[in-house]
Coordinates of C-alpha atoms (C1' of nucleotides) in Angstrom, one line a residue:
Chain A
M21 CA -39.2 -6.9 10.6
N22 CA -35.3 -6.3 10.5
A23 CA -34.9 -7.1 7.0
P24 CA -31.5 -8.2 5.9
A25 CA -29.7 -5.1 5.0
T26 CA -28.1 -6.3 1.6
P27 CA -28.1 -4.1 -1.4
A28 CA -29.0 -7.3 -3.3
A29 CA -32.3 -8.5 -2.3
S30 CA -31.4 -12.3 -3.0
P31 CA -28.1 -13.8 -1.8
V32 CA -27.5 -15.0 -5.3
C33 CA -27.0 -13.2 -8.4
P34 CA -30.2 -13.7 -10.9
H35 CA -29.8 -15.3 -14.3
H36 CA -30.1 -12.1 -16.3
C37 CA -28.6 -8.8 -15.2
D38 CA -31.8 -7.1 -16.1
A39 CA -32.7 -8.3 -12.6
C40 CA -29.5 -7.6 -10.9
G41 CA -30.3 -6.5 -7.3
L42 CA -26.8 -4.6 -7.1
R43 CA -27.7 -2.2 -9.8
R44 CA -30.9 -0.9 -8.2
T45 CA -28.8 0.7 -5.5
S46 CA -28.2 4.2 -6.2
A47 CA -24.5 3.3 -5.4
F48 CA -23.7 2.3 -8.7
T49 CA -23.5 4.3 -12.4
A50 CA -26.3 3.7 -14.8
V51 CA -25.5 1.9 -18.1
T52 CA -27.6 1.9 -21.2
A53 CA -30.0 -0.9 -21.9
E54 CA -27.4 -2.0 -24.6
E55 CA -24.5 -2.1 -22.2
L56 CA -26.4 -4.2 -19.8
S57 CA -27.3 -6.9 -22.1
F58 CA -23.7 -6.7 -23.3
I59 CA -22.8 -7.3 -19.9
N60 CA -25.1 -10.1 -19.5
S61 CA -23.7 -11.7 -22.6
I62 CA -20.3 -12.0 -21.8
R63 CA -21.4 -13.2 -18.0
S64 CA -20.7 -17.1 -18.0
G65 CA -22.6 -17.6 -14.7
S66 CA -22.6 -17.1 -11.2
H67 CA -20.6 -18.9 -8.4
S68 CA -20.9 -19.3 -4.7
V69 CA -18.3 -19.8 -2.0
Q70 CA -19.0 -20.7 1.6
A71 CA -18.0 -18.7 4.5
G72 CA -14.3 -19.3 4.9
G73 CA -14.0 -20.8 1.6
I74 CA -11.6 -19.7 -1.1
L75 CA -12.2 -18.0 -4.2
I76 CA -8.7 -17.5 -5.6
A77 CA -5.9 -19.5 -4.3
E78 CA -2.7 -17.3 -3.5
H79 CA 0.5 -18.0 -6.1
R80 CA -2.2 -19.6 -8.5
P81 CA -3.0 -17.6 -11.3
N82 CA -6.7 -17.5 -12.1
G83 CA -8.1 -16.3 -15.7
R84 CA -11.3 -15.4 -14.6
L85 CA -12.9 -11.9 -13.7
Y86 CA -15.4 -11.7 -10.8
T87 CA -17.8 -9.4 -9.3
L88 CA -18.6 -9.8 -5.8
Y89 CA -22.4 -9.9 -5.9
A90 CA -23.3 -10.8 -2.2
G91 CA -21.2 -11.1 0.9
W92 CA -17.8 -10.1 2.4
A93 CA -14.5 -11.3 1.1
F94 CA -10.8 -10.0 1.4
R95 CA -7.8 -9.9 -0.6
Y96 CA -4.6 -11.0 0.7
K97 CA -0.8 -11.9 0.7
T98 CA 1.1 -14.2 2.9
L99 CA 4.9 -14.8 3.6
S100 CA 6.2 -18.4 3.7
D101 CA 6.1 -18.6 7.3
G102 CA 2.3 -17.6 7.7
R103 CA 2.6 -13.9 8.5
R104 CA -0.4 -12.5 6.6
Q105 CA -1.4 -9.2 5.1
I106 CA -4.9 -8.3 4.3
L107 CA -4.8 -6.1 1.1
N108 CA -8.4 -5.0 1.2
F109 CA -11.8 -6.1 2.1
L110 CA -14.4 -7.0 -0.8
L111 CA -18.0 -5.9 -0.4
P112 CA -20.9 -6.2 -2.9
G113 CA -20.0 -4.7 -6.4
D114 CA -16.3 -5.1 -6.2
L115 CA -14.4 -6.2 -9.0
I116 CA -12.1 -9.1 -8.7
G117 CA -9.0 -10.6 -10.5
L118 CA -7.9 -7.5 -13.0
Q119 CA -4.4 -8.2 -11.2
Q120 CA -4.4 -11.9 -11.8
E121 CA -5.4 -11.3 -15.6
F122 CA -2.3 -9.3 -16.2
G123 CA -0.1 -11.4 -13.9
D124 CA 3.2 -9.2 -13.9
T125 CA 3.4 -8.4 -10.0
A126 CA 1.1 -9.2 -7.5
M127 CA -0.5 -12.5 -6.7
H128 CA -2.7 -12.8 -3.9
G129 CA -5.4 -14.9 -2.6
V130 CA -9.1 -14.2 -2.2
D131 CA -11.1 -15.7 0.6
A132 CA -14.9 -15.6 1.8
L133 CA -15.7 -14.1 5.1
T134 CA -19.3 -14.8 4.8
D135 CA -21.2 -16.8 2.1
C136 CA -20.4 -15.1 -1.1
N137 CA -21.7 -15.0 -4.5
F138 CA -20.0 -13.7 -7.6
C139 CA -20.6 -12.8 -11.1
V140 CA -18.2 -14.8 -13.2
F141 CA -16.7 -13.5 -16.4
P142 CA -14.4 -15.6 -18.5
T143 CA -10.8 -14.4 -19.3
D144 CA -11.1 -13.2 -22.3
S145 CA -14.3 -11.1 -22.0
L146 CA -12.3 -8.2 -20.8
W147 CA -10.8 -7.9 -24.2
T148 CA -14.1 -8.2 -25.9
L149 CA -15.6 -5.5 -23.5
F150 CA -12.9 -3.0 -24.3
H151 CA -13.6 -3.3 -28.1
A152 CA -17.6 -3.5 -27.8
H153 CA -17.9 -0.8 -25.0
P154 CA -15.2 1.8 -24.9
R155 CA -17.0 3.3 -22.0
L156 CA -17.1 0.2 -20.0
G157 CA -13.6 -0.3 -20.6
Y158 CA -13.1 3.4 -19.4
D159 CA -15.3 2.0 -16.0
M160 CA -12.7 -0.9 -15.8
T161 CA -9.7 1.3 -15.6
W162 CA -11.8 3.2 -13.1
L163 CA -12.2 0.5 -10.9
A164 CA -8.8 -0.2 -10.9
A165 CA -7.6 3.1 -10.1
R166 CA -10.1 3.1 -7.4
E167 CA -9.1 0.0 -5.7
E168 CA -5.3 1.2 -5.9
G169 CA -6.7 4.1 -4.0
M170 CA -8.0 2.0 -1.3
V171 CA -4.6 0.1 -1.1
D172 CA -2.7 3.4 -1.0
D173 CA -5.0 4.3 2.0
N174 CA -4.1 1.3 3.7
L175 CA -0.6 1.7 3.1
I176 CA -0.4 4.9 4.7
T177 CA -2.4 3.5 7.7
T178 CA 0.0 0.4 8.3
G179 CA 3.1 2.5 7.7
R180 CA 2.6 5.8 9.4
R181 CA -0.4 5.5 12.0
N182 CA -0.2 3.9 15.4
A183 CA -2.4 1.0 16.6
L184 CA -5.2 3.4 17.8
E185 CA -5.3 5.5 14.6
R186 CA -5.3 1.9 12.3
V187 CA -8.1 0.5 14.2
A188 CA -10.1 3.9 14.1
M189 CA -9.3 4.3 10.5
L190 CA -10.6 0.8 9.8
L191 CA -13.8 1.1 11.3
M192 CA -14.6 4.3 9.8
H193 CA -13.7 3.2 6.2
L194 CA -15.7 0.0 6.6
H195 CA -18.3 1.9 8.0
R196 CA -18.7 4.4 5.3
R197 CA -18.2 1.8 2.5
L198 CA -21.3 -0.2 3.9
V199 CA -23.2 2.7 4.3
R200 CA -22.4 3.7 0.8
L201 CA -24.1 0.4 -0.2
G202 CA -27.2 0.8 2.1
M203 CA -26.1 -2.0 4.2
V204 CA -27.1 -0.4 7.2
E205 CA -29.8 -0.7 9.7
S206 CA -31.8 2.2 11.1
D207 CA -29.8 2.2 14.3
G208 CA -26.7 2.7 12.0
S209 CA -25.3 -0.5 12.8
V210 CA -23.8 -2.6 10.3
L211 CA -23.0 -6.3 9.7
F212 CA -19.5 -7.0 10.7
P213 CA -18.4 -10.6 9.9
I214 CA -14.6 -10.2 10.7
N215 CA -12.9 -11.1 13.8
Q216 CA -10.0 -9.6 15.5
Q217 CA -7.5 -11.5 13.7
H218 CA -8.7 -10.2 10.4
I219 CA -8.5 -6.9 11.7
A220 CA -4.7 -7.5 12.8
D221 CA -3.8 -8.9 9.7
A222 CA -5.2 -5.9 7.9
L223 CA -3.5 -3.5 10.1
G224 CA -0.4 -5.0 10.4
L225 CA -0.8 -5.6 14.2
S226 CA -0.6 -8.7 16.5
L227 CA -3.8 -10.3 17.4
V228 CA -3.3 -9.1 21.1
H229 CA -2.3 -5.6 20.7
T230 CA -5.3 -5.1 18.5
N231 CA -7.6 -6.8 20.9
K232 CA -6.4 -4.3 23.4
T233 CA -6.5 -1.5 21.3
M234 CA -10.2 -2.4 20.3
R235 CA -10.9 -2.7 24.0
R236 CA -9.6 0.8 24.7
L237 CA -11.8 2.5 21.9
S238 CA -14.9 0.8 23.0
Q239 CA -14.6 1.5 26.6
L240 CA -14.0 5.0 25.5
G241 CA -17.4 4.6 24.1
L242 CA -16.6 5.1 20.4
H243 CA -17.9 2.0 19.0
E244 CA -19.3 -1.3 20.1
I245 CA -19.5 -4.6 18.3
T246 CA -22.1 -7.0 19.5
A247 CA -23.4 -10.3 17.9
G248 CA -21.4 -9.6 14.6
R249 CA -22.7 -6.1 14.3
L250 CA -20.6 -2.7 14.1
K251 CA -22.2 0.6 15.6
I252 CA -20.1 3.4 15.5
T253 CA -21.1 5.4 18.7
N254 CA -18.9 8.4 18.3
P255 CA -18.1 9.0 14.6
R256 CA -16.6 12.4 15.3
A257 CA -14.1 11.5 18.0
L258 CA -13.4 7.9 15.8
G259 CA -12.7 10.1 12.7
R260 CA -10.5 12.6 14.5
I261 CA -8.1 9.9 15.7
A262 CA -8.0 8.1 12.5
E263 CA -7.7 11.7 10.7
Y264 CA -10.1 10.3 8.4
Y265 CA -11.9 12.5 5.9
E266 CA -15.5 12.0 4.4
T267 CA -15.0 11.7 0.7
V268 CA -17.9 12.7 -1.9
Q269 CA -19.8 9.3 -2.5
R270 CA -19.9 9.4 -6.3
P271 CA -21.9 6.3 -8.0
V272 CA -19.3 3.8 -8.9
P273 CA -19.0 1.7 -12.1
L274 CA -20.3 -2.2 -11.7
L275 CA -19.7 -4.7 -14.2
Chain B
M20 CA 33.1 6.6 -21.4
N21 CA 30.5 5.7 -18.6
A22 CA 27.6 6.9 -20.8
P23 CA 24.5 7.8 -18.8
A24 CA 22.5 4.5 -18.6
T25 CA 19.1 6.0 -19.1
P26 CA 16.5 4.4 -21.2
A27 CA 15.9 7.5 -23.0
A28 CA 19.1 8.8 -24.9
S29 CA 18.0 12.2 -24.2
P30 CA 16.5 13.9 -21.0
V31 CA 14.0 15.5 -22.7
C32 CA 11.0 13.8 -24.5
P33 CA 11.4 14.5 -28.3
H34 CA 8.7 16.5 -30.1
H35 CA 7.3 13.5 -31.8
C36 CA 6.7 10.1 -30.3
D37 CA 8.1 8.5 -33.3
A38 CA 11.6 9.4 -31.9
C39 CA 10.5 8.4 -28.3
G40 CA 13.5 7.2 -26.6
L41 CA 11.9 5.1 -24.3
R42 CA 10.1 3.0 -26.8
R43 CA 13.5 1.8 -28.1
T44 CA 13.9 -0.1 -25.0
S45 CA 12.6 -3.8 -25.1
A46 CA 11.0 -3.1 -21.7
F47 CA 8.0 -1.9 -23.6
T48 CA 5.2 -3.5 -25.7
A49 CA 5.1 -2.7 -29.1
V50 CA 2.3 -0.6 -30.6
T51 CA 1.4 -0.1 -34.5
A52 CA 2.4 3.2 -36.4
E53 CA -1.3 3.9 -36.3
E54 CA -1.5 3.9 -32.5
L55 CA 2.0 5.7 -32.1
S56 CA 0.5 8.4 -34.3
F57 CA -2.6 8.5 -32.0
I58 CA -0.7 8.7 -28.9
N59 CA 1.4 11.5 -30.3
S60 CA -1.8 13.3 -31.5
I61 CA -3.2 13.3 -27.9
R62 CA -0.2 14.3 -26.3
S63 CA -0.2 18.0 -25.3
G64 CA 3.7 18.5 -24.8
S65 CA 6.1 17.8 -22.4
H66 CA 6.9 19.2 -18.8
S67 CA 9.9 19.3 -16.7
V68 CA 10.4 19.3 -13.0
Q69 CA 13.7 19.8 -11.2
A70 CA 14.9 17.9 -8.5
G71 CA 13.0 18.5 -5.4
G72 CA 10.2 19.9 -7.4
I73 CA 6.5 18.9 -7.3
L74 CA 4.7 17.7 -10.3
I75 CA 1.2 17.2 -8.4
A76 CA 0.4 18.7 -4.9
E77 CA -1.1 16.6 -2.7
H78 CA -5.1 17.3 -2.1
R79 CA -4.9 19.4 -5.2
P80 CA -7.1 17.4 -7.9
N81 CA -5.0 17.5 -11.2
G82 CA -6.8 16.6 -14.4
R83 CA -3.8 15.8 -16.5
L84 CA -2.3 12.4 -17.3
Y85 CA 1.6 12.1 -17.5
T86 CA 4.1 9.6 -18.6
L87 CA 7.5 9.7 -16.6
Y88 CA 10.0 10.1 -19.5
A89 CA 13.0 10.5 -17.8
G90 CA 14.2 10.8 -14.1
W91 CA 13.2 9.5 -10.8
A92 CA 9.9 10.8 -8.8
F93 CA 7.8 9.3 -6.0
R94 CA 4.1 9.4 -5.1
Y95 CA 3.2 9.7 -1.3
K96 CA 0.6 10.9 1.3
T97 CA 1.1 12.6 4.2
L98 CA -0.7 12.9 7.8
S99 CA -1.4 16.3 9.1
D100 CA 1.3 16.4 11.7
G101 CA 4.0 15.6 8.8
R102 CA 4.1 11.8 8.8
R103 CA 4.7 10.8 5.4
Q104 CA 4.1 7.8 3.5
I105 CA 5.7 7.3 -0.1
L106 CA 3.6 5.1 -1.8
N107 CA 6.0 4.0 -4.8
F108 CA 8.8 5.1 -6.5
L109 CA 8.3 6.1 -10.1
L110 CA 10.6 5.4 -13.1
P111 CA 10.6 6.2 -16.7
G112 CA 7.5 4.6 -18.3
D113 CA 5.3 5.1 -15.4
L114 CA 1.8 6.6 -15.9
I115 CA 0.9 9.3 -13.5
G116 CA -2.4 10.3 -12.4
L117 CA -4.9 8.0 -13.4
Q118 CA -6.2 8.2 -9.8
Q119 CA -6.6 11.9 -10.0
E120 CA -8.6 11.2 -13.0
F121 CA -11.2 9.3 -11.2
G122 CA -11.4 11.2 -8.0
D123 CA -13.1 9.2 -5.6
T124 CA -10.4 7.9 -2.9
A125 CA -6.9 8.6 -3.0
M126 CA -5.4 12.0 -3.5
H127 CA -1.6 12.0 -3.3
G128 CA 1.4 14.0 -4.1
V129 CA 4.2 13.4 -6.7
D130 CA 7.4 14.9 -6.2
A131 CA 10.6 14.6 -8.4
L132 CA 13.8 13.1 -7.0
T133 CA 16.0 14.0 -9.9
D134 CA 15.4 16.4 -12.8
C135 CA 12.2 14.9 -14.5
N136 CA 10.7 15.1 -17.9
F137 CA 7.0 14.3 -18.3
C138 CA 5.0 13.6 -21.6
V139 CA 1.5 15.4 -20.8
F140 CA -1.8 14.2 -21.8
P141 CA -5.1 16.4 -21.2
T142 CA -7.9 15.2 -19.1
D143 CA -10.0 14.1 -21.7
S144 CA -7.4 12.5 -23.9
L145 CA -8.2 9.2 -22.0
W146 CA -11.7 9.1 -22.9
T147 CA -10.8 9.7 -26.5
L148 CA -8.3 6.8 -26.2
F149 CA -10.6 4.3 -24.9
H150 CA -12.9 5.1 -28.1
A151 CA -10.2 5.4 -30.6
H152 CA -8.1 2.5 -29.7
P153 CA -9.6 0.1 -27.4
R154 CA -6.3 -2.1 -27.4
L155 CA -4.5 1.2 -25.6
G156 CA -7.3 1.3 -23.1
Y157 CA -6.8 -2.3 -22.3
D158 CA -3.3 -1.2 -21.8
M159 CA -4.2 1.7 -19.4
T160 CA -6.0 -0.8 -17.2
W161 CA -3.2 -3.1 -17.3
L162 CA -1.0 -0.3 -16.1
A163 CA -3.4 0.6 -13.3
A164 CA -3.5 -3.0 -12.2
R165 CA 0.2 -3.2 -12.3
E166 CA 0.8 -0.4 -10.0
E167 CA -2.0 -1.7 -7.8
G168 CA 0.3 -4.7 -7.7
M169 CA 3.5 -2.6 -6.5
V170 CA 1.2 -1.0 -3.9
D171 CA 0.1 -4.5 -2.8
D172 CA 3.7 -5.5 -2.4
N173 CA 4.7 -2.6 -0.4
L174 CA 1.8 -3.0 1.9
I175 CA 2.7 -6.5 2.8
T176 CA 6.4 -5.4 3.3
T177 CA 5.4 -2.4 5.8
G178 CA 2.4 -4.5 7.5
R179 CA 4.2 -7.5 8.1
R180 CA 8.1 -7.5 7.3
N181 CA 10.7 -6.5 9.9
A182 CA 13.2 -3.6 9.3
L183 CA 16.0 -5.8 7.8
E184 CA 13.4 -7.6 5.6
R185 CA 11.6 -4.3 4.4
V186 CA 15.2 -2.9 3.3
A187 CA 16.2 -5.8 1.7
M188 CA 12.8 -5.9 -0.1
L189 CA 13.2 -2.2 -1.5
L190 CA 16.7 -2.6 -2.7
M191 CA 15.9 -5.6 -4.4
H192 CA 12.7 -4.4 -5.9
L193 CA 14.3 -1.1 -7.2
H194 CA 17.4 -2.7 -8.4
R195 CA 15.4 -5.2 -10.4
R196 CA 12.9 -2.5 -12.0
L197 CA 16.2 -0.4 -12.9
V198 CA 17.7 -3.4 -14.6
R199 CA 14.4 -4.1 -16.5
L200 CA 14.8 -0.5 -17.7
G201 CA 18.7 -1.1 -18.6
M202 CA 19.5 1.6 -16.3
V203 CA 22.3 -0.2 -15.2
E204 CA 26.1 -0.2 -15.6
S205 CA 28.4 -3.1 -16.5
D206 CA 29.4 -3.6 -13.0
G207 CA 25.8 -4.0 -12.0
S208 CA 25.5 -0.8 -10.0
V209 CA 22.4 1.5 -10.6
L210 CA 21.9 5.2 -9.9
F211 CA 20.3 5.8 -6.6
P212 CA 19.0 9.1 -6.1
I213 CA 17.1 8.6 -3.0
N214 CA 18.4 9.4 0.7
Q215 CA 17.8 7.5 3.9
Q216 CA 14.6 9.7 4.8
H217 CA 12.9 8.4 1.6
I218 CA 13.7 5.0 2.3
A219 CA 12.5 5.3 5.7
D220 CA 9.1 7.0 4.4
A221 CA 8.7 4.4 2.1
L222 CA 9.1 1.5 4.4
G223 CA 7.5 2.9 7.5
L224 CA 10.2 3.3 9.6
S225 CA 12.0 6.0 11.3
L226 CA 15.0 7.6 9.9
V227 CA 17.5 6.5 12.7
H228 CA 16.4 2.8 12.6
T229 CA 16.6 2.9 8.9
N230 CA 20.0 3.9 9.0
K231 CA 21.1 1.2 11.3
T232 CA 19.4 -1.2 9.6
M233 CA 21.1 -0.1 6.4
R234 CA 24.4 -0.3 8.0
R235 CA 24.0 -3.7 9.1
L236 CA 23.2 -4.9 5.6
S237 CA 26.0 -3.3 4.2
Q238 CA 28.4 -4.2 6.5
L239 CA 27.3 -7.9 6.1
G240 CA 28.4 -7.0 2.6
L241 CA 24.9 -7.5 0.9
H242 CA 24.9 -4.1 -0.8
E243 CA 26.8 -1.0 -1.0
I244 CA 25.7 2.7 -1.8
T245 CA 28.3 5.0 -2.7
A246 CA 28.3 8.5 -4.5
G247 CA 24.5 8.0 -5.2
R248 CA 24.9 4.7 -6.8
L249 CA 23.7 1.4 -5.5
K250 CA 25.2 -1.9 -5.7
I251 CA 23.8 -5.0 -4.7
T252 CA 26.8 -7.2 -3.8
N253 CA 25.1 -10.2 -2.8
P254 CA 21.7 -10.6 -4.5
R255 CA 21.1 -14.3 -3.1
A256 CA 21.4 -13.3 0.4
L257 CA 19.3 -10.2 0.1
G258 CA 16.8 -11.8 -1.7
R259 CA 16.5 -14.5 1.0
I260 CA 16.2 -12.0 3.5
A261 CA 13.4 -10.2 1.7
E262 CA 11.6 -13.2 0.7
Y263 CA 11.9 -11.5 -2.9
Y264 CA 10.8 -13.8 -5.9
E265 CA 11.7 -12.9 -9.3
T266 CA 9.0 -12.5 -11.7
V267 CA 9.0 -12.8 -15.3
Q268 CA 9.9 -9.4 -17.0
R269 CA 7.3 -8.9 -19.6
P270 CA 7.0 -6.0 -21.5
V271 CA 4.7 -3.3 -20.2
P272 CA 2.5 -0.8 -22.0
L273 CA 3.8 2.5 -22.5
L274 CA 1.5 5.6 -23.1
Chain C
dC28 C1' -24.0 -29.6 28.1
dG29 C1' -19.8 -29.7 26.1
dT30 C1' -16.3 -28.2 22.8
dA31 C1' -13.9 -25.4 19.8
dA32 C1' -13.4 -20.6 18.4
dA33 C1' -13.0 -16.0 19.7
dC34 C1' -12.2 -12.7 22.9
dT35 C1' -9.5 -10.9 27.2
dT36 C1' -5.8 -10.1 30.2
dG37 C1' -1.5 -9.7 32.6
dA38 C1' 3.7 -10.2 32.4
dC39 C1' 7.8 -9.6 30.4
dC40 C1' 10.9 -8.9 26.2
dC41 C1' 12.4 -6.6 22.2
dT42 C1' 12.1 -4.1 17.9
dT43 C1' 12.0 0.4 16.7
dT44 C1' 11.3 5.4 18.1
dT45 C1' 12.9 9.6 19.9
dC46 C1' 16.2 12.5 21.5
dA47 C1' 20.5 14.6 21.2
dA48 C1' 25.0 15.4 19.1
dA49 C1' 28.7 14.1 16.0
dG50 C1' 30.7 13.8 11.7
dC51 C1' 30.8 14.3 6.6
dC52 C1' 30.8 15.9 2.1
dC53 C1' 30.5 19.8 -0.7
dG54 C1' 29.6 24.3 -2.2
dT55 C1' 29.9 29.4 -1.1
dG56 C1' 32.2 33.4 0.3
dG57 C1' 35.9 36.1 2.4
Chain D
dC24 C1' 43.1 28.4 0.8
dC25 C1' 40.0 27.9 4.7
dA26 C1' 36.1 29.1 7.5
dC27 C1' 31.1 28.7 7.5
dG28 C1' 26.7 26.7 6.7
dG29 C1' 23.3 23.1 5.4
dG30 C1' 22.1 18.6 3.9
dC31 C1' 22.6 13.9 5.2
dT32 C1' 24.5 10.4 7.5
dT33 C1' 26.4 8.0 12.0
dT34 C1' 25.8 6.6 16.9
dG35 C1' 24.6 6.3 21.6
dA36 C1' 21.5 6.0 25.1
dA37 C1' 16.9 5.9 27.1
dA38 C1' 11.8 5.2 26.3
dA39 C1' 7.9 3.4 24.3
dG40 C1' 4.8 1.2 21.5
dG41 C1' 3.6 -3.2 20.1
dG42 C1' 4.9 -8.5 20.1
dT43 C1' 5.1 -12.8 22.4
dC44 C1' 3.7 -16.2 26.0
dA45 C1' 0.5 -18.2 28.6
dA46 C1' -3.8 -18.5 30.6
dG47 C1' -8.4 -17.4 31.6
dT48 C1' -13.2 -16.3 29.9
dT49 C1' -17.2 -15.8 26.8
dT50 C1' -19.6 -17.2 23.1
dA51 C1' -21.4 -20.0 19.4
dC52 C1' -23.2 -24.1 18.2
dG53 C1' -24.0 -29.0 17.6

DNA sequence: CGTAAACTTGACCCTTTTCAAAGCCCGTGG
DNA sequence: CCACGGGCTTTGAAAAGGGTCAAGTTTACG
């Protein structure tokens, strides 16, 4: 009973993309057999990182491209005195490393929150991809734009929402993403492997204030977090506080 | 004397991209003659917006793609009670509307700060572009990733920097971008058509506190803003406060 | 069963917000 | 030429939201 609610049946990406557990999900756009075999051909392997480990070190440019196959990770930047800002959380299917590839601006770290498995694509594969399969190239741009959209959302959250609204927003947002991936139990609860420090760092709050705010929210009966699982008890109220709007859940490209 | 320091000689984009004033700048990557004529062929025209006018209304999906040819604009989101967050400022050469094209997440508005002129590309032109010129498709992804990088930077600024650091960061960042575009006078001053409310909205601060902070900075002799022009009087000190790092100024793609 | 990590709580302080009101710069119109 | 009005900048004072410090308390786990 209580089967692990992961989109990917196995925690490690299979040898051939034909057997990709993620793609079976309805969350991702369909690809042709030819596209799939092309993707398989440029994939250079898979890579695992333990919970707490780092996939990409901050400030250290990294030429590879990854797709998160299983697990949770996050992207972040830090200031010299240790202040950390989490830019966004990464869930299965997310593409990682486009920024690095292009170097110019942001340089960020990526750490694993749980044991993670990544599909690895070598540096120059992107280039090949654009030439061989324009449609997939289009998808890459889509993914980049989509991730920017998430950061945009985060920015208005940290910039203009108060603590209560921020936490509400984060909970709603993560919950919705997990549901989209089917990573939800029948009771509506989802795995929630992040601690209050992560939440604080994602929302631009202090640890203490994050704690007090979450306490408030849970005592109002809006959510509960137990044993590493999050359950949103009153989505309407939480959504109202966060000013969170459901958006249509279109399938998303997967590399 | 005192010729307008714009990368584009004319404030309106010419009829044929051959004559594009932006491209003459060293700030942008070179394209082949064939690529240029292709870009010209998909461009559906140009569009002007007066200072203060809106190019894209928030929440209203818009299928077109624009390149800002001349002027300043900004991207923003608002909450229902009017709180506004500026996501980033747009300068000549910036591509606008990728997000909209893909719909999923962010929906933001774009307003003109000065009189602006945009090159317009119809909805489906992106698709054509990826097929006809994979290299340009690659460039689009680059641009998307680069813009995300800017939002990332903004996010750590609003999330983790204090008021003084935030303002310092914004000034350094905008100044650097303008220098890159050659939009700088010999005395090092740049056009600065934004008011303190814009700065407050970009940094997640209140108007009053923004004012007091900028006052402090200018009284320390780090910068001065007069007659709509910004001059950074002490870049070292300002950069140190902001923890701002110069990055290499690679040429950037231009659509 | 013991230790470390993560979560809670209370008290106090400080950065930032809010409110309120002047002052300034400029274009318009009498 | 000067009064008037509107947008933007400045200032002061008071209030508040959130940060920091310093313990506790629980939970996870070896």
